[in-house]
Coordinates of C-alpha atoms in Angstrom, one line a residue:
X1 CA 101.5 142.7 46.4
X2 CA 104.9 141.3 47.9
X3 CA 105.0 140.1 51.0
X4 CA 106.8 142.1 53.8
X5 CA 109.8 140.1 54.8
X6 CA 113.4 140.5 54.9
X7 CA 115.3 140.9 51.9
X8 CA 117.3 138.0 50.8
X9 CA 121.1 138.0 51.3
X10 CA 123.2 139.2 48.3
X11 CA 125.3 137.1 46.1
X12 CA 124.1 134.0 47.5
X13 CA 125.9 134.6 50.9
X14 CA 124.1 133.4 53.9
X15 CA 123.4 136.0 56.8
X16 CA 123.3 134.9 60.2
X17 CA 120.9 138.1 60.9
X18 CA 118.4 138.9 58.1
X19 CA 118.1 142.3 59.8
X20 CA 121.7 143.3 59.6
X21 CA 121.1 146.2 56.8
X22 CA 118.1 147.4 59.1
X23 CA 119.7 148.4 62.1
X24 CA 120.8 152.0 62.9
X25 CA 124.3 152.9 62.7
X26 CA 124.7 153.4 66.5
X27 CA 124.5 149.7 66.8
X28 CA 127.8 149.3 65.7
X29 CA 129.1 150.3 69.2
X30 CA 127.0 147.7 71.0
X31 CA 129.4 144.7 71.2
X32 CA 129.3 141.8 73.8
X33 CA 131.4 141.6 76.9
X34 CA 134.4 139.6 76.5
X35 CA 133.7 137.7 79.8
X36 CA 129.9 137.4 79.8
X37 CA 130.5 134.1 78.2
X38 CA 132.8 132.6 81.0
X39 CA 130.1 133.5 83.6
X40 CA 128.2 130.6 83.1
X41 CA 131.5 128.6 84.4
X42 CA 132.5 131.2 86.9
X43 CA 129.3 131.5 88.8
X44 CA 129.8 127.7 89.7
X45 CA 130.6 127.2 93.4
X46 CA 133.9 125.9 93.2
X47 CA 135.1 129.1 91.3
X48 CA 136.1 132.1 93.4
X49 CA 134.6 134.9 91.8
X50 CA 136.6 138.3 92.1
X51 CA 134.8 139.7 88.9
X52 CA 131.4 140.7 89.7
X53 CA 130.5 144.0 91.4
X54 CA 127.3 142.8 93.4
X55 CA 126.9 143.9 96.6
X56 CA 126.9 141.9 99.7
X57 CA 123.0 141.9 100.9
X58 CA 123.6 139.6 103.9
X59 CA 123.3 142.4 106.6
X60 CA 120.0 143.8 105.4
X61 CA 117.3 143.2 107.9
X62 CA 115.0 141.2 105.6
X63 CA 112.3 140.4 108.3
X64 CA 111.9 144.2 108.7
X65 CA 111.7 144.7 104.9
X66 CA 109.4 142.0 104.5
X67 CA 107.0 143.5 106.9
X68 CA 107.3 146.9 105.5
X69 CA 106.5 145.7 101.8
X70 CA 103.4 144.2 103.3
X71 CA 102.3 147.2 104.9
X72 CA 102.8 149.4 101.6
X73 CA 100.6 146.7 99.6
X74 CA 98.1 146.8 102.5
X75 CA 97.8 150.5 103.2
X76 CA 99.1 152.0 99.7
X77 CA 99.0 149.5 97.3
X78 CA 96.5 151.1 94.7
X79 CA 99.1 153.9 94.6
X80 CA 102.2 151.7 95.0
X81 CA 100.9 149.5 91.9
X82 CA 99.8 152.1 89.7
X83 CA 101.6 154.3 87.1
X84 CA 103.4 157.3 88.6
X85 CA 105.2 160.5 87.7
X86 CA 108.4 160.3 85.5
X87 CA 109.8 162.8 88.1
X88 CA 109.8 160.3 91.0
X89 CA 107.8 159.9 94.3
X90 CA 108.0 163.3 95.9
X91 CA 108.5 162.4 99.3
X92 CA 111.6 159.9 98.2
X93 CA 112.8 163.1 96.4
X94 CA 113.0 165.2 99.5
X95 CA 114.7 162.3 101.1
X96 CA 117.3 161.8 98.6
X97 CA 118.0 165.6 99.1
X98 CA 118.9 164.7 102.9
X99 CA 121.4 162.0 101.6
X100 CA 123.1 164.4 99.2
X101 CA 123.4 166.7 102.1
X102 CA 126.0 164.6 104.0
X103 CA 128.3 165.5 101.0
X104 CA 127.5 168.9 101.0
X105 CA 124.8 169.5 98.5
X106 CA 122.2 171.7 98.6
X107 CA 119.6 170.7 96.4
X108 CA 115.6 171.3 95.8
X109 CA 113.5 168.1 95.4
X110 CA 112.3 169.6 92.2
X111 CA 115.6 169.2 90.6
X112 CA 116.0 165.6 91.3
X113 CA 114.9 162.9 88.8
X114 CA 114.1 159.5 90.3
X115 CA 115.7 156.9 87.6
X116 CA 115.7 152.9 87.2
X117 CA 118.9 152.7 88.5
X118 CA 122.0 155.4 88.0
X119 CA 122.7 153.7 84.8
X120 CA 119.4 155.1 83.1
X121 CA 120.3 158.5 84.5
X122 CA 123.9 158.1 82.7
X123 CA 122.1 156.9 79.6
X124 CA 119.8 159.7 79.6
X125 CA 122.3 162.5 80.0
X126 CA 124.3 160.9 77.2
X127 CA 121.3 161.0 74.9
X128 CA 120.8 164.7 75.9
X129 CA 123.9 166.1 75.4
X130 CA 125.9 164.0 72.8
X131 CA 125.3 163.9 68.9
X132 CA 127.3 161.5 67.0
X133 CA 131.2 162.4 66.9
X134 CA 131.1 164.6 70.2
X135 CA 133.4 163.7 72.5
X136 CA 133.3 162.5 76.2
X137 CA 136.6 162.8 78.5
X138 CA 136.6 160.0 81.2
X139 CA 139.1 158.6 83.3
X140 CA 141.4 155.8 82.1
X141 CA 140.2 153.0 83.1
X142 CA 136.4 154.1 83.5
X143 CA 133.4 152.4 84.3
X144 CA 132.3 149.8 81.5
X145 CA 128.6 150.8 81.5
X146 CA 129.3 154.4 80.9
X147 CA 131.7 153.4 78.1
X148 CA 128.8 151.2 76.7
X149 CA 126.1 154.2 76.8
X150 CA 128.8 156.4 75.5
X151 CA 129.4 154.1 72.3
X152 CA 125.5 153.7 72.1
X153 CA 125.1 157.5 71.2
X154 CA 128.2 157.5 68.9
X155 CA 130.6 159.5 71.3
X156 CA 134.1 159.4 71.2
X157 CA 135.9 158.9 74.3
X158 CA 139.3 160.4 75.2
X159 CA 140.8 159.0 78.4
X160 CA 142.7 161.0 80.7
X161 CA 145.1 159.0 83.4
X162 CA 144.7 158.8 86.8
X163 CA 147.5 158.2 89.5
X164 CA 146.8 157.1 93.3
X165 CA 144.9 160.6 94.0
X166 CA 142.7 160.3 91.1
X167 CA 142.3 162.3 88.0
X168 CA 145.2 164.4 87.1
X169 CA 144.4 167.9 86.5
X170 CA 147.4 168.9 84.2
X171 CA 146.6 165.7 82.0
X172 CA 143.0 166.9 81.7
X173 CA 143.9 170.3 80.7
X174 CA 146.2 168.9 78.2
X175 CA 143.5 166.5 76.8
X176 CA 141.0 169.2 76.6
X177 CA 143.6 171.5 74.8
X178 CA 144.6 169.0 72.3
X179 CA 141.1 167.8 71.5
X180 CA 139.8 171.5 70.9
X181 CA 142.8 172.2 68.6
X182 CA 141.8 169.1 66.6
X183 CA 138.4 170.7 66.2
X184 CA 136.7 168.1 68.0
X185 CA 133.6 169.0 70.3
X186 CA 134.0 168.1 74.0
X187 CA 130.5 167.7 75.6
X188 CA 131.3 166.7 79.0
X189 CA 133.8 165.1 81.6
X190 CA 132.6 161.8 83.0
X191 CA 134.1 160.9 86.5
X192 CA 133.9 158.6 89.5
X193 CA 135.7 160.7 92.2
X194 CA 134.8 158.3 95.3
X195 CA 136.4 154.8 95.4
X196 CA 136.5 154.5 91.5
X197 CA 135.0 151.7 89.6
X198 CA 137.4 150.1 88.6
X199 CA 140.6 151.7 89.6
X200 CA 139.6 151.8 93.6
X201 CA 141.2 155.5 93.9
X202 CA 139.6 158.5 95.2
X203 CA 140.1 161.9 93.8
X204 CA 142.1 164.2 96.2
X205 CA 139.9 166.8 97.9
X206 CA 142.5 169.5 96.7
X207 CA 142.1 168.7 93.0
X208 CA 138.4 169.0 93.0
X209 CA 138.2 172.8 92.5
X210 CA 141.2 172.8 90.1
X211 CA 139.2 170.3 88.0
X212 CA 136.0 172.1 88.3
X213 CA 137.7 175.3 87.5
X214 CA 139.4 173.8 84.1
X215 CA 135.9 172.6 83.1
X216 CA 134.5 175.8 83.6
X217 CA 137.2 177.4 81.3
X218 CA 136.7 174.9 78.7
X219 CA 132.8 175.3 78.8
X220 CA 132.9 171.8 79.5
X221 CA 129.7 170.3 81.7
X222 CA 130.8 167.7 84.6
X223 CA 129.0 164.4 85.0
X224 CA 129.5 163.2 88.5
X225 CA 129.0 159.4 89.0
X226 CA 128.8 158.8 92.7
X227 CA 127.3 155.2 93.6
X228 CA 130.1 154.6 96.5
X229 CA 130.3 157.8 98.1
X230 CA 128.9 156.8 101.6
X231 CA 131.3 153.6 101.5
X232 CA 134.6 155.1 102.7
X233 CA 136.0 152.7 105.3
X234 CA 137.0 155.3 108.1
X235 CA 133.5 156.9 107.6
X236 CA 134.7 159.9 106.1
X237 CA 132.4 161.6 103.3
X238 CA 134.0 163.5 100.6
X239 CA 132.7 166.7 99.5
X240 CA 130.9 166.1 96.2
X241 CA 131.6 168.0 93.0
X242 CA 128.1 169.2 92.8
X243 CA 128.5 171.1 96.3
X244 CA 131.2 173.4 94.7
X245 CA 129.7 174.0 91.1
X246 CA 126.0 173.5 91.2
X247 CA 125.4 175.0 87.6
X248 CA 127.8 172.8 85.8
X249 CA 127.7 169.7 87.6
X250 CA 125.1 166.8 87.0
X251 CA 125.2 164.5 89.7
X252 CA 124.2 160.5 89.6
X253 CA 123.3 158.7 92.5
X254 CA 121.9 155.1 93.6
X255 CA 120.8 153.1 96.3
X256 CA 122.1 150.0 94.6
X257 CA 125.1 150.0 96.7
X258 CA 123.8 151.2 99.9
X259 CA 120.6 149.5 100.2
X260 CA 119.1 147.2 97.4
X261 CA 120.6 146.9 93.9
X262 CA 117.5 144.6 92.7
X263 CA 115.2 147.3 93.4
X264 CA 117.0 149.6 90.6
X265 CA 116.4 153.0 92.2
X266 CA 118.8 155.8 91.2
X267 CA 118.4 159.1 90.6
X268 CA 119.9 162.5 88.7
X269 CA 120.5 165.9 90.2
X270 CA 120.6 168.6 87.3
X271 CA 120.6 171.9 86.7
X272 CA 117.1 173.2 86.6
X273 CA 116.6 173.5 82.8
X274 CA 118.6 170.2 82.2
X275 CA 116.1 168.8 84.8
X276 CA 113.1 169.6 82.5
X277 CA 114.7 167.7 79.5
X278 CA 115.6 164.8 81.9
X279 CA 112.0 164.3 82.8
X280 CA 111.0 164.1 78.9
X281 CA 113.8 161.7 78.5
X282 CA 112.5 159.7 81.2
X283 CA 108.9 159.6 80.0
X284 CA 110.0 158.3 76.5
X285 CA 112.3 155.8 78.0
X286 CA 110.2 154.1 80.7
X287 CA 107.1 156.4 81.0
X288 CA 107.5 156.2 84.9
X289 CA 110.0 154.5 87.1
X290 CA 108.4 151.6 89.0
X291 CA 106.4 153.4 92.2
X292 CA 106.4 150.5 94.2
X293 CA 110.2 150.2 94.2
X294 CA 110.5 153.9 95.1
X295 CA 108.2 153.5 98.0
X296 CA 110.1 150.7 99.3
X297 CA 113.1 152.6 99.5
X298 CA 111.3 155.5 101.2
X299 CA 109.5 153.5 103.5
X300 CA 113.0 152.2 104.5
X301 CA 114.8 155.4 104.8
X302 CA 111.8 156.9 107.2
X303 CA 111.6 153.9 109.3
X304 CA 115.0 152.1 109.4
X305 CA 118.4 153.4 110.8
X306 CA 119.6 153.7 107.2
X307 CA 122.7 155.3 108.3
X308 CA 123.7 152.6 110.8
X309 CA 123.0 150.0 108.0
X310 CA 125.4 151.7 106.0
X311 CA 128.0 151.6 108.7
X312 CA 127.7 147.9 108.7
X313 CA 128.2 147.7 105.0
X314 CA 131.2 149.7 105.4
X315 CA 132.6 147.3 108.4
X316 CA 131.5 144.5 105.8
X317 CA 133.6 145.5 103.0
X318 CA 136.5 146.9 104.9
X319 CA 136.8 143.3 106.5
X320 CA 137.0 142.1 102.7
X321 CA 139.3 145.0 101.3
X322 CA 141.8 144.2 104.0
X323 CA 141.6 140.2 103.2
X324 CA 142.1 140.8 99.5
X325 CA 145.0 143.3 100.3
X326 CA 146.6 141.1 102.7
X327 CA 146.4 138.2 100.2
X328 CA 147.8 140.3 97.4
X329 CA 150.8 140.8 99.5
X330 CA 151.1 137.4 100.2
X331 CA 150.7 135.7 97.2
X332 CA 151.0 137.6 94.0
X333 CA 154.3 137.3 92.4
X334 CA 156.9 140.2 91.9
X335 CA 156.5 142.6 89.5
X336 CA 152.5 143.1 90.4
X337 CA 151.3 146.2 91.5
X338 CA 147.9 147.3 92.9
X339 CA 145.8 150.1 94.3
X340 CA 144.7 150.5 98.1
X341 CA 141.2 151.6 98.1
X342 CA 140.0 153.4 100.9
X343 CA 136.3 152.6 100.4
X344 CA 134.1 150.9 97.7
X345 CA 134.4 147.6 96.0
X346 CA 137.5 147.2 93.8
X347 CA 141.1 146.7 93.6
X348 CA 143.1 147.6 90.3
X349 CA 145.9 145.3 89.5
X350 CA 148.7 145.7 87.1
X351 CA 150.7 142.4 86.1
X352 CA 154.2 142.5 84.6
X353 CA 154.9 142.9 81.0
X354 CA 154.3 140.0 78.7
X355 CA 151.3 138.9 80.6
X356 CA 147.8 139.6 78.8
X357 CA 144.9 139.5 81.5
X358 CA 142.5 139.1 78.7
X359 CA 144.0 135.8 77.1
X360 CA 144.8 134.6 80.5
X361 CA 141.0 134.6 81.9
X362 CA 139.8 131.4 80.7
X363 CA 142.8 129.7 81.9
X364 CA 142.3 131.5 85.4
X365 CA 138.4 130.0 85.1
X366 CA 140.2 126.4 84.7
X367 CA 142.2 127.2 87.8
X368 CA 138.8 128.3 89.6
X369 CA 139.1 131.9 89.9
X370 CA 137.4 134.7 88.2
X371 CA 138.3 138.4 87.6
X372 CA 137.5 141.3 85.1
X373 CA 140.0 141.9 82.4
X374 CA 141.2 145.7 82.0
X375 CA 140.6 145.9 78.4
X376 CA 136.7 146.2 79.0
X377 CA 137.2 149.5 81.1
X378 CA 139.0 151.4 78.3
X379 CA 137.5 152.6 75.0
X380 CA 140.9 152.6 73.3
X381 CA 141.7 148.8 73.5
X382 CA 144.1 149.7 76.6
X383 CA 144.3 147.4 79.6
X384 CA 145.6 144.4 78.7
X385 CA 148.2 144.2 81.7
X386 CA 145.5 145.2 84.0
X387 CA 142.5 143.3 85.9
X388 CA 140.1 144.4 88.1
X389 CA 139.3 142.4 91.4
X390 CA 136.2 142.6 93.5
X391 CA 136.2 141.9 97.0
X392 CA 132.6 143.1 98.0
X393 CA 130.7 139.5 97.5
X394 CA 132.9 136.8 98.5
X395 CA 133.7 136.0 102.1
X396 CA 137.3 136.9 103.6
X397 CA 138.1 133.2 103.2
X398 CA 137.3 132.8 99.7
X399 CA 138.8 135.9 98.7
X400 CA 142.3 134.5 100.2
X401 CA 141.7 131.5 98.2
X402 CA 140.7 133.2 95.1
X403 CA 143.9 135.4 95.4
X404 CA 146.2 132.1 95.9
X405 CA 144.6 130.5 93.0
X406 CA 145.0 133.7 90.9
X407 CA 148.6 134.0 91.7
X408 CA 149.3 130.5 90.5
X409 CA 147.8 131.5 87.1
X410 CA 150.1 134.4 86.9
X411 CA 153.4 132.6 87.8
X412 CA 152.8 130.2 84.9
X413 CA 151.8 133.1 82.4
X414 CA 155.0 134.9 83.8
X415 CA 157.0 131.7 83.1
X416 CA 155.7 131.1 79.7
X417 CA 156.4 134.9 78.9
X418 CA 160.1 134.4 80.2
X419 CA 160.3 131.3 78.0
X420 CA 158.9 132.3 74.9
X421 CA 159.2 136.3 74.9
X422 CA 156.6 138.8 75.3
X423 CA 153.4 138.0 73.2
X424 CA 151.9 141.3 71.1
X425 CA 148.6 141.9 73.0
X426 CA 145.7 142.4 70.6
X427 CA 143.7 145.6 71.5
X428 CA 139.8 145.4 71.2
X429 CA 138.4 148.8 69.9
X430 CA 135.4 150.1 71.8
X431 CA 133.4 149.3 75.1
X432 CA 132.0 146.1 75.9
X433 CA 128.4 145.7 76.8
X434 CA 128.4 144.9 80.4
X435 CA 126.5 142.0 82.4
X436 CA 125.3 142.5 85.9
X437 CA 127.8 140.4 87.3
X438 CA 130.4 142.7 85.6
X439 CA 129.7 146.1 86.5

């Protein structure tokens, strides 16, 4: 008998990972974030981080929440701490339907599947629909966590450009036509219509019906990711794509941005037949989402003025949005442009030709400011002249100081480009696995 142990490297070569030959082919798409290694430095208090998408939880009523958590343990602890259903707590699913009604969605609780954050929902949807080599259409740029899921299931991403009014319908139609002519199979459009991550733009209402019609004509499902939909700074709530086409839209929602991200409670609203497969996928992934966390969210929704709490969040983030836009106007050098979000967490900045935001990032951290470089938000290596700035977490004063520091780094990079000419940027193929600070 021989021992069951990893085989020796061939040809006398030393392998850093003796299990390398054992991994599934899909792991080839799992690559580390460009900037994860910098976050140990970027998280230092002297560094202003405009990189992370962490919600600002300072406005939450922690005393009230702590009392409610104690009540749940005392009154329903044997249920809260036990296994539950992969479908989710029934009362929470009913409350989720009430929340989605604010965006015009008419839904039955049976068609809601509670997940461990909306990222789990996105992962399950991709697992259900994508075979290796299938195509996912996504905005360019797109959410880095979504790109990671698509790569993990070996789906190919085709990006469609946006403008200040969101996804461009004509370009979507063109991308679908070209992809189909090439004999490639498109499974779904992945879109973040409201206060886009990372671009900060919102899909114009008049475009929504056209985009849904284009997808129906091509037999393409729509996956609508909407974590920021209730965080419009003027209080406006846009009609969900799901509200106009319930049978062809899978809707992803989350409490991470409107309540508490650490509880990891999200949901998927899907057509009934898809719902059945989602429950099976949830069972195989987690057996069941944490009942305790769901009960905390449900108790909060039942006893707290959650709409008033969201209003406080909107005011908080609007103040920070105003601070970053003012600082960008004042400090960034000529040639830079940026989006002007009317909700959400992010501003998308484009820098002049010759500046590579990925290469510049270590120098920015040295100058005590951090951001997310644009290349992480594309599956095809683009984005070297872009960066995402997050204004949700720092104070307005810290935001202003961070932009001032960033402007100094940019001016130095532009001086180098003028002196030595444009240096070709290196494209990094494939998405990068996000850390919690980058999503």
